[in-house]
């Protein structure tokens, strides 16, 4: 049951969250550190910030089964892979292209749910997904006209989106048996450890970075994670998941505006066309999911 109202208006809080997550790409672009180092410290610092509030959930740790731990670590591995690929993509392609492709996360989740769990999808959702995927193809086509590196960045972003979709599908199965806060904390720590192992294996230094880089690592943990993703999770007690998911559409818009103002990035005509198709397809997809949710609620109300 949703609570009535939060301490501040929901639209105001959602705007804060959208602006916060939109800065993620900007911070990554500003940093000269390898993507694996950025990801490691982002997750490590976020975990440290979360630990003081984890005590009420300590008892739930001992109730976890071996299967749960395997799923948690697997989710952490996929989250690390997501950050490695998506953060790496920003070294090659524009903020607009990378974040627009990342916005396809719900579509990848739908595909994963079908292939892994045989969950059926309405025809309207499939059509909307097709429009969004066509938009990504336009973005990639536009990036080819700029350089091969831009297309490489687009492909890395696609891989990162697929990885985060698997991470979310695993979480969907695990979080029903444990508090979501504990799930997030364990997965963040697991992903940070995966990054640490990767950096050791690749010979990437942990500490040889100037103060400016450490400031960016901390900003990545505080701004897009605490004031973005964690804020959105907290808002779920006041509004529906469909409403919160609309923020997926806000990030590429906000990030593109910030990239234009702070990085001087501009879009080509094909990229604009692709972006409009992605946004239109996602709007249709999310609307289809919202309508399906409302129809289900009507059926449940009639059965009670």
mmCIF file of C-alpha atoms in Angstrom:
data_model
loop_
_atom_site.group_PDB
_atom_site.id
_atom_site.type_symbol
_atom_site.label_atom_id
_atom_site.label_comp_id
_atom_site.label_asym_id
_atom_site.label_seq_id
_atom_site.Cartn_x
_atom_site.Cartn_y
_atom_site.Cartn_z
ATOM 1 C CA UNK A 1 0.000 0.000 0.000
ATOM 2 C CA UNK A 2 1.391 3.394 -1.033
ATOM 3 C CA UNK A 3 1.740 6.132 1.574
ATOM 4 C CA UNK A 4 -0.205 9.318 0.916
ATOM 5 C CA UNK A 5 2.423 11.991 0.305
ATOM 6 C CA UNK A 6 6.200 12.347 0.700
ATOM 7 C CA UNK A 7 7.719 15.255 2.695
ATOM 8 C CA UNK A 8 8.332 17.124 -0.609
ATOM 9 C CA UNK A 9 6.210 17.160 -3.813
ATOM 10 C CA UNK A 10 6.781 14.085 -6.005
ATOM 11 C CA UNK A 11 7.390 16.076 -9.246
ATOM 12 C CA UNK A 12 10.070 18.128 -7.482
ATOM 13 C CA UNK A 13 11.789 14.984 -6.167
ATOM 14 C CA UNK A 14 11.609 13.329 -9.589
ATOM 15 C CA UNK A 15 13.223 16.359 -11.226
ATOM 16 C CA UNK A 16 16.040 16.195 -8.659
ATOM 17 C CA UNK A 17 16.496 12.507 -9.465
ATOM 18 C CA UNK A 18 16.519 13.056 -13.240
ATOM 19 C CA UNK A 19 19.089 15.862 -12.991
ATOM 20 C CA UNK A 20 21.214 13.724 -10.642
ATOM 21 C CA UNK A 21 21.343 10.661 -12.901
ATOM 22 C CA UNK A 22 21.900 12.882 -15.948
ATOM 23 C CA UNK A 23 25.206 14.026 -14.417
ATOM 24 C CA UNK A 24 26.524 10.436 -14.388
ATOM 25 C CA UNK A 25 27.649 10.585 -18.040
ATOM 26 C CA UNK A 26 29.191 14.031 -17.544
ATOM 27 C CA UNK A 27 31.314 12.881 -14.577
ATOM 28 C CA UNK A 28 32.470 9.828 -16.554
ATOM 29 C CA UNK A 29 33.453 12.020 -19.502
ATOM 30 C CA UNK A 30 35.356 14.370 -17.180
ATOM 31 C CA UNK A 31 37.389 11.526 -15.702
ATOM 32 C CA UNK A 32 40.601 10.258 -17.317
ATOM 33 C CA UNK A 33 40.630 7.098 -15.159
ATOM 34 C CA UNK A 34 39.832 3.683 -16.699
ATOM 35 C CA UNK A 35 36.159 2.720 -16.684
ATOM 36 C CA UNK A 36 36.894 -0.229 -14.366
ATOM 37 C CA UNK A 37 38.408 2.117 -11.767
ATOM 38 C CA UNK A 38 35.520 4.567 -12.001
ATOM 39 C CA UNK A 39 33.030 1.721 -11.588
ATOM 40 C CA UNK A 40 34.933 0.169 -8.673
ATOM 41 C CA UNK A 41 35.104 3.347 -6.620
ATOM 42 C CA UNK A 42 31.561 4.404 -7.489
ATOM 43 C CA UNK A 43 30.241 1.123 -6.082
ATOM 44 C CA UNK A 44 32.698 1.048 -3.169
ATOM 45 C CA UNK A 45 31.889 4.579 -2.014
ATOM 46 C CA UNK A 46 28.153 3.950 -2.443
ATOM 47 C CA UNK A 47 28.460 0.793 -0.290
ATOM 48 C CA UNK A 48 30.328 2.733 2.408
ATOM 49 C CA UNK A 49 27.571 5.363 2.437
ATOM 50 C CA UNK A 50 24.921 2.625 2.762
ATOM 51 C CA UNK A 51 26.619 0.549 5.495
ATOM 52 C CA UNK A 52 25.642 2.766 8.486
ATOM 53 C CA UNK A 53 21.952 2.160 7.664
ATOM 54 C CA UNK A 54 22.271 -1.601 7.144
ATOM 55 C CA UNK A 55 22.140 -2.733 10.780
ATOM 56 C CA UNK A 56 18.362 -3.427 10.838
ATOM 57 C CA UNK A 57 18.895 -5.906 7.990
ATOM 58 C CA UNK A 58 21.798 -7.833 9.551
ATOM 59 C CA UNK A 59 19.537 -10.677 10.721
ATOM 60 C CA UNK A 60 18.320 -11.281 7.175
ATOM 61 C CA UNK A 61 21.881 -12.064 6.051
ATOM 62 C CA UNK A 62 21.918 -15.306 8.067
ATOM 63 C CA UNK A 63 18.626 -16.386 6.508
ATOM 64 C CA UNK A 64 20.109 -16.373 3.011
ATOM 65 C CA UNK A 65 20.561 -19.748 1.354
ATOM 66 C CA UNK A 66 23.468 -20.879 -0.807
ATOM 67 C CA UNK A 67 21.324 -20.398 -3.908
ATOM 68 C CA UNK A 68 20.596 -16.823 -2.817
ATOM 69 C CA UNK A 69 24.302 -16.056 -2.486
ATOM 70 C CA UNK A 70 24.984 -17.483 -5.958
ATOM 71 C CA UNK A 71 22.235 -15.279 -7.404
ATOM 72 C CA UNK A 72 23.498 -12.211 -5.518
ATOM 73 C CA UNK A 73 27.063 -12.671 -6.733
ATOM 74 C CA UNK A 74 25.797 -13.294 -10.280
ATOM 75 C CA UNK A 75 23.824 -10.077 -10.110
ATOM 76 C CA UNK A 76 26.939 -8.261 -8.905
ATOM 77 C CA UNK A 77 28.968 -9.676 -11.814
ATOM 78 C CA UNK A 78 26.375 -8.449 -14.322
ATOM 79 C CA UNK A 79 26.234 -5.019 -12.672
ATOM 80 C CA UNK A 80 30.024 -4.747 -12.907
ATOM 81 C CA UNK A 81 29.879 -5.799 -16.558
ATOM 82 C CA UNK A 82 27.211 -3.170 -17.175
ATOM 83 C CA UNK A 83 29.350 -0.382 -15.711
ATOM 84 C CA UNK A 84 32.482 -1.620 -17.492
ATOM 85 C CA UNK A 85 30.796 -1.605 -20.912
ATOM 86 C CA UNK A 86 28.589 1.465 -20.503
ATOM 87 C CA UNK A 87 31.253 3.655 -18.894
ATOM 88 C CA UNK A 88 33.679 2.418 -21.536
ATOM 89 C CA UNK A 89 31.238 3.397 -24.280
ATOM 90 C CA UNK A 90 31.464 7.049 -23.236
ATOM 91 C CA UNK A 91 35.153 7.059 -24.167
ATOM 92 C CA UNK A 92 34.137 6.509 -27.802
ATOM 93 C CA UNK A 93 30.651 7.856 -28.465
ATOM 94 C CA UNK A 94 28.559 10.851 -27.451
ATOM 95 C CA UNK A 95 26.611 11.156 -24.222
ATOM 96 C CA UNK A 96 23.360 11.418 -26.194
ATOM 97 C CA UNK A 97 23.953 8.214 -28.178
ATOM 98 C CA UNK A 98 25.119 6.184 -25.179
ATOM 99 C CA UNK A 99 22.345 7.249 -22.788
ATOM 100 C CA UNK A 100 19.652 6.927 -25.474
ATOM 101 C CA UNK A 101 20.688 3.305 -26.030
ATOM 102 C CA UNK A 102 20.810 2.739 -22.254
ATOM 103 C CA UNK A 103 17.201 3.913 -22.073
ATOM 104 C CA UNK A 104 16.277 0.684 -23.867
ATOM 105 C CA UNK A 105 16.750 -1.208 -20.588
ATOM 106 C CA UNK A 106 12.999 -2.032 -20.247
ATOM 107 C CA UNK A 107 13.009 -3.505 -23.760
ATOM 108 C CA UNK A 108 15.999 -5.724 -22.967
ATOM 109 C CA UNK A 109 14.298 -6.807 -19.735
ATOM 110 C CA UNK A 110 11.194 -7.727 -21.712
ATOM 111 C CA UNK A 111 13.268 -9.822 -24.129
ATOM 112 C CA UNK A 112 15.123 -11.486 -21.260
ATOM 113 C CA UNK A 113 11.888 -12.258 -19.425
ATOM 114 C CA UNK A 114 10.559 -13.930 -22.567
ATOM 115 C CA UNK A 115 13.611 -16.086 -23.265
ATOM 116 C CA UNK A 116 14.435 -16.916 -19.623
ATOM 117 C CA UNK A 117 11.004 -17.108 -17.986
ATOM 118 C CA UNK A 118 8.672 -17.466 -20.995
ATOM 119 C CA UNK A 119 6.764 -14.334 -20.002
ATOM 120 C CA UNK A 120 4.401 -13.274 -22.797
ATOM 121 C CA UNK A 121 4.271 -9.725 -24.105
ATOM 122 C CA UNK A 122 1.385 -7.828 -25.689
ATOM 123 C CA UNK A 123 1.556 -7.054 -29.404
ATOM 124 C CA UNK A 124 1.411 -3.318 -28.644
ATOM 125 C CA UNK A 125 4.565 -3.637 -26.502
ATOM 126 C CA UNK A 126 6.351 -5.542 -29.272
ATOM 127 C CA UNK A 127 5.466 -2.846 -31.805
ATOM 128 C CA UNK A 128 6.684 -0.123 -29.443
ATOM 129 C CA UNK A 129 9.903 -2.093 -28.875
ATOM 130 C CA UNK A 130 10.426 -2.333 -32.649
ATOM 131 C CA UNK A 131 10.131 1.447 -33.002
ATOM 132 C CA UNK A 132 12.687 1.997 -30.241
ATOM 133 C CA UNK A 133 15.129 -0.522 -31.744
ATOM 134 C CA UNK A 134 14.755 1.181 -35.141
ATOM 135 C CA UNK A 135 15.727 4.406 -33.395
ATOM 136 C CA UNK A 136 18.913 2.792 -32.076
ATOM 137 C CA UNK A 137 19.761 1.694 -35.622
ATOM 138 C CA UNK A 138 19.375 5.309 -36.771
ATOM 139 C CA UNK A 139 21.681 6.465 -33.964
ATOM 140 C CA UNK A 140 24.268 3.853 -34.950
ATOM 141 C CA UNK A 141 23.961 4.823 -38.611
ATOM 142 C CA UNK A 142 24.495 8.448 -37.689
ATOM 143 C CA UNK A 143 27.546 7.562 -35.591
ATOM 144 C CA UNK A 144 29.085 5.585 -38.470
ATOM 145 C CA UNK A 145 29.115 8.842 -40.409
ATOM 146 C CA UNK A 146 31.227 10.411 -37.651
ATOM 147 C CA UNK A 147 33.795 7.662 -36.985
ATOM 148 C CA UNK A 148 34.219 3.926 -36.396
ATOM 149 C CA UNK A 149 34.970 4.687 -32.730
ATOM 150 C CA UNK A 150 31.487 6.150 -32.285
ATOM 151 C CA UNK A 151 29.930 2.928 -33.548
ATOM 152 C CA UNK A 152 32.196 0.956 -31.195
ATOM 153 C CA UNK A 153 30.873 3.084 -28.330
ATOM 154 C CA UNK A 154 27.277 2.377 -29.403
ATOM 155 C CA UNK A 155 27.956 -1.385 -29.415
ATOM 156 C CA UNK A 156 29.533 -1.177 -25.953
ATOM 157 C CA UNK A 157 26.435 0.662 -24.719
ATOM 158 C CA UNK A 158 24.203 -2.073 -26.189
ATOM 159 C CA UNK A 159 26.274 -4.679 -24.331
ATOM 160 C CA UNK A 160 26.044 -2.658 -21.117
ATOM 161 C CA UNK A 161 22.277 -2.389 -21.489
ATOM 162 C CA UNK A 162 21.955 -6.152 -21.989
ATOM 163 C CA UNK A 163 24.100 -6.759 -18.884
ATOM 164 C CA UNK A 164 22.026 -4.465 -16.660
ATOM 165 C CA UNK A 165 18.842 -6.145 -17.942
ATOM 166 C CA UNK A 166 20.156 -9.536 -16.755
ATOM 167 C CA UNK A 167 21.128 -7.903 -13.450
ATOM 168 C CA UNK A 168 17.559 -6.606 -13.054
ATOM 169 C CA UNK A 169 15.995 -9.969 -13.970
ATOM 170 C CA UNK A 170 18.119 -11.726 -11.340
ATOM 171 C CA UNK A 171 17.142 -9.087 -8.799
ATOM 172 C CA UNK A 172 13.470 -9.615 -9.628
ATOM 173 C CA UNK A 173 13.813 -13.229 -8.502
ATOM 174 C CA UNK A 174 15.957 -12.613 -5.411
ATOM 175 C CA UNK A 175 14.425 -9.479 -3.904
ATOM 176 C CA UNK A 176 11.161 -11.290 -3.070
ATOM 177 C CA UNK A 177 13.086 -13.275 -0.430
ATOM 178 C CA UNK A 178 15.072 -10.435 1.158
ATOM 179 C CA UNK A 179 14.917 -6.672 1.847
ATOM 180 C CA UNK A 180 15.694 -4.614 -1.257
ATOM 181 C CA UNK A 181 18.165 -2.451 0.705
ATOM 182 C CA UNK A 182 20.183 -5.515 1.709
ATOM 183 C CA UNK A 183 20.018 -6.833 -1.849
ATOM 184 C CA UNK A 184 21.401 -3.580 -3.249
ATOM 185 C CA UNK A 185 24.181 -3.391 -0.659
ATOM 186 C CA UNK A 186 25.387 -6.966 -1.204
ATOM 187 C CA UNK A 187 25.236 -6.602 -4.985
ATOM 188 C CA UNK A 188 27.150 -3.295 -4.881
ATOM 189 C CA UNK A 189 29.872 -4.862 -2.717
ATOM 190 C CA UNK A 190 30.026 -7.928 -4.980
ATOM 191 C CA UNK A 191 30.350 -5.759 -8.092
ATOM 192 C CA UNK A 192 33.079 -3.643 -6.460
ATOM 193 C CA UNK A 193 35.012 -6.856 -5.663
ATOM 194 C CA UNK A 194 34.582 -8.038 -9.270
ATOM 195 C CA UNK A 195 36.078 -4.745 -10.440
ATOM 196 C CA UNK A 196 38.941 -5.090 -7.943
ATOM 197 C CA UNK A 197 39.783 -8.572 -9.272
ATOM 198 C CA UNK A 198 39.549 -7.310 -12.866
ATOM 199 C CA UNK A 199 41.867 -4.362 -12.148
ATOM 200 C CA UNK A 200 44.439 -6.615 -10.473
ATOM 201 C CA UNK A 201 44.310 -9.079 -13.389
ATOM 202 C CA UNK A 202 44.713 -6.287 -15.950
ATOM 203 C CA UNK A 203 47.462 -4.518 -13.986
ATOM 204 C CA UNK A 204 45.375 -1.347 -13.571
ATOM 205 C CA UNK A 205 46.555 0.756 -10.576
ATOM 206 C CA UNK A 206 44.194 1.401 -7.661
ATOM 207 C CA UNK A 207 45.625 4.623 -6.234
ATOM 208 C CA UNK A 208 47.740 6.470 -8.824
ATOM 209 C CA UNK A 209 45.162 9.196 -9.489
ATOM 210 C CA UNK A 210 45.176 12.949 -8.792
ATOM 211 C CA UNK A 211 42.777 14.531 -6.259
ATOM 212 C CA UNK A 212 40.463 15.653 -9.079
ATOM 213 C CA UNK A 213 39.806 12.013 -10.022
ATOM 214 C CA UNK A 214 39.008 11.051 -6.426
ATOM 215 C CA UNK A 215 36.516 13.910 -6.335
ATOM 216 C CA UNK A 216 34.836 12.546 -9.488
ATOM 217 C CA UNK A 217 34.712 9.015 -7.992
ATOM 218 C CA UNK A 218 32.927 10.424 -4.939
ATOM 219 C CA UNK A 219 30.559 12.512 -7.060
ATOM 220 C CA UNK A 220 29.612 9.393 -9.060
ATOM 221 C CA UNK A 221 28.646 7.677 -5.815
ATOM 222 C CA UNK A 222 26.745 10.589 -4.272
ATOM 223 C CA UNK A 223 25.008 12.425 -7.126
ATOM 224 C CA UNK A 224 23.647 9.852 -9.638
ATOM 225 C CA UNK A 225 23.498 6.949 -7.170
ATOM 226 C CA UNK A 226 22.255 8.429 -3.863
ATOM 227 C CA UNK A 227 20.279 11.395 -5.244
ATOM 228 C CA UNK A 228 19.268 9.449 -8.354
ATOM 229 C CA UNK A 229 18.748 5.701 -8.183
ATOM 230 C CA UNK A 230 18.332 5.381 -4.403
ATOM 231 C CA UNK A 231 15.912 8.352 -4.417
ATOM 232 C CA UNK A 232 13.825 6.642 -7.135
ATOM 233 C CA UNK A 233 13.739 3.414 -5.106
ATOM 234 C CA UNK A 234 12.550 5.402 -2.079
ATOM 235 C CA UNK A 235 9.784 7.034 -4.160
ATOM 236 C CA UNK A 236 8.283 3.596 -4.876
ATOM 237 C CA UNK A 237 6.539 3.791 -1.493
ATOM 238 C CA UNK A 238 4.581 6.825 -2.747
ATOM 239 C CA UNK A 239 4.068 6.275 -6.498
ATOM 240 C CA UNK A 240 3.814 3.358 -8.911
ATOM 241 C CA UNK A 241 6.785 1.642 -10.520
ATOM 242 C CA UNK A 242 5.446 2.759 -13.920
ATOM 243 C CA UNK A 243 5.616 6.405 -12.831
ATOM 244 C CA UNK A 244 9.169 5.987 -11.570
ATOM 245 C CA UNK A 245 10.167 4.144 -14.745
ATOM 246 C CA UNK A 246 9.276 7.246 -16.777
ATOM 247 C CA UNK A 247 12.530 8.698 -15.430
ATOM 248 C CA UNK A 248 14.254 6.393 -17.947
ATOM 249 C CA UNK A 249 13.062 8.883 -20.562
ATOM 250 C CA UNK A 250 14.383 11.829 -18.570
ATOM 251 C CA UNK A 251 18.015 10.729 -18.316
ATOM 252 C CA UNK A 252 18.980 10.852 -22.031
ATOM 253 C CA UNK A 253 17.230 14.211 -22.411
ATOM 254 C CA UNK A 254 18.872 15.681 -19.317
ATOM 255 C CA UNK A 255 22.262 14.142 -20.130
ATOM 256 C CA UNK A 256 22.133 15.441 -23.733
ATOM 257 C CA UNK A 257 21.347 18.975 -22.543
ATOM 258 C CA UNK A 258 24.177 18.862 -19.989
ATOM 259 C CA UNK A 259 26.567 17.418 -22.605
ATOM 260 C CA UNK A 260 25.715 20.301 -24.931
ATOM 261 C CA UNK A 261 26.212 22.918 -22.192
ATOM 262 C CA UNK A 262 29.262 21.415 -20.443
ATOM 263 C CA UNK A 263 30.985 19.355 -23.157
ATOM 264 C CA UNK A 264 29.942 21.112 -26.361
ATOM 265 C CA UNK A 265 28.492 17.897 -27.840
ATOM 266 C CA UNK A 266 25.957 18.191 -30.666
ATOM 267 C CA UNK A 267 23.783 15.656 -32.507
ATOM 268 C CA UNK A 268 23.619 14.965 -36.240
ATOM 269 C CA UNK A 269 20.322 14.836 -38.116
ATOM 270 C CA UNK A 270 20.270 11.020 -38.084
ATOM 271 C CA UNK A 271 21.003 10.989 -34.357
ATOM 272 C CA UNK A 272 18.112 13.385 -33.736
ATOM 273 C CA UNK A 273 15.810 11.163 -35.820
ATOM 274 C CA UNK A 274 16.974 8.052 -33.978
ATOM 275 C CA UNK A 275 16.574 9.748 -30.606
ATOM 276 C CA UNK A 276 12.996 10.752 -31.410
ATOM 277 C CA UNK A 277 12.192 7.174 -32.459
ATOM 278 C CA UNK A 278 13.719 5.767 -29.256
ATOM 279 C CA UNK A 279 11.796 8.221 -27.077
ATOM 280 C CA UNK A 280 8.555 7.622 -28.971
ATOM 281 C CA UNK A 281 8.942 3.853 -28.815
ATOM 282 C CA UNK A 282 9.725 3.940 -25.096
ATOM 283 C CA UNK A 283 6.747 6.211 -24.377
ATOM 284 C CA UNK A 284 4.488 3.769 -26.226
ATOM 285 C CA UNK A 285 6.086 0.802 -24.451
ATOM 286 C CA UNK A 286 5.713 2.314 -20.981
ATOM 287 C CA UNK A 287 2.140 3.418 -21.740
ATOM 288 C CA UNK A 288 1.322 -0.134 -22.853
ATOM 289 C CA UNK A 289 2.748 -1.504 -19.597
ATOM 290 C CA UNK A 290 0.821 1.072 -17.565
ATOM 291 C CA UNK A 291 -2.451 0.166 -19.299
ATOM 292 C CA UNK A 292 -1.817 -3.543 -18.722
ATOM 293 C CA UNK A 293 -1.164 -2.830 -15.031
ATOM 294 C CA UNK A 294 -4.439 -0.888 -14.744
ATOM 295 C CA UNK A 295 -6.377 -3.720 -16.410
ATOM 296 C CA UNK A 296 -4.872 -6.213 -13.959
ATOM 297 C CA UNK A 297 -5.878 -4.022 -11.005
ATOM 298 C CA UNK A 298 -9.473 -3.918 -12.323
ATOM 299 C CA UNK A 299 -9.552 -7.732 -12.522
ATOM 300 C CA UNK A 300 -8.210 -8.011 -8.960
ATOM 301 C CA UNK A 301 -10.705 -5.447 -7.665
ATOM 302 C CA UNK A 302 -13.598 -7.323 -9.315
ATOM 303 C CA UNK A 303 -12.436 -10.615 -7.790
ATOM 304 C CA UNK A 304 -12.352 -9.247 -4.230
#
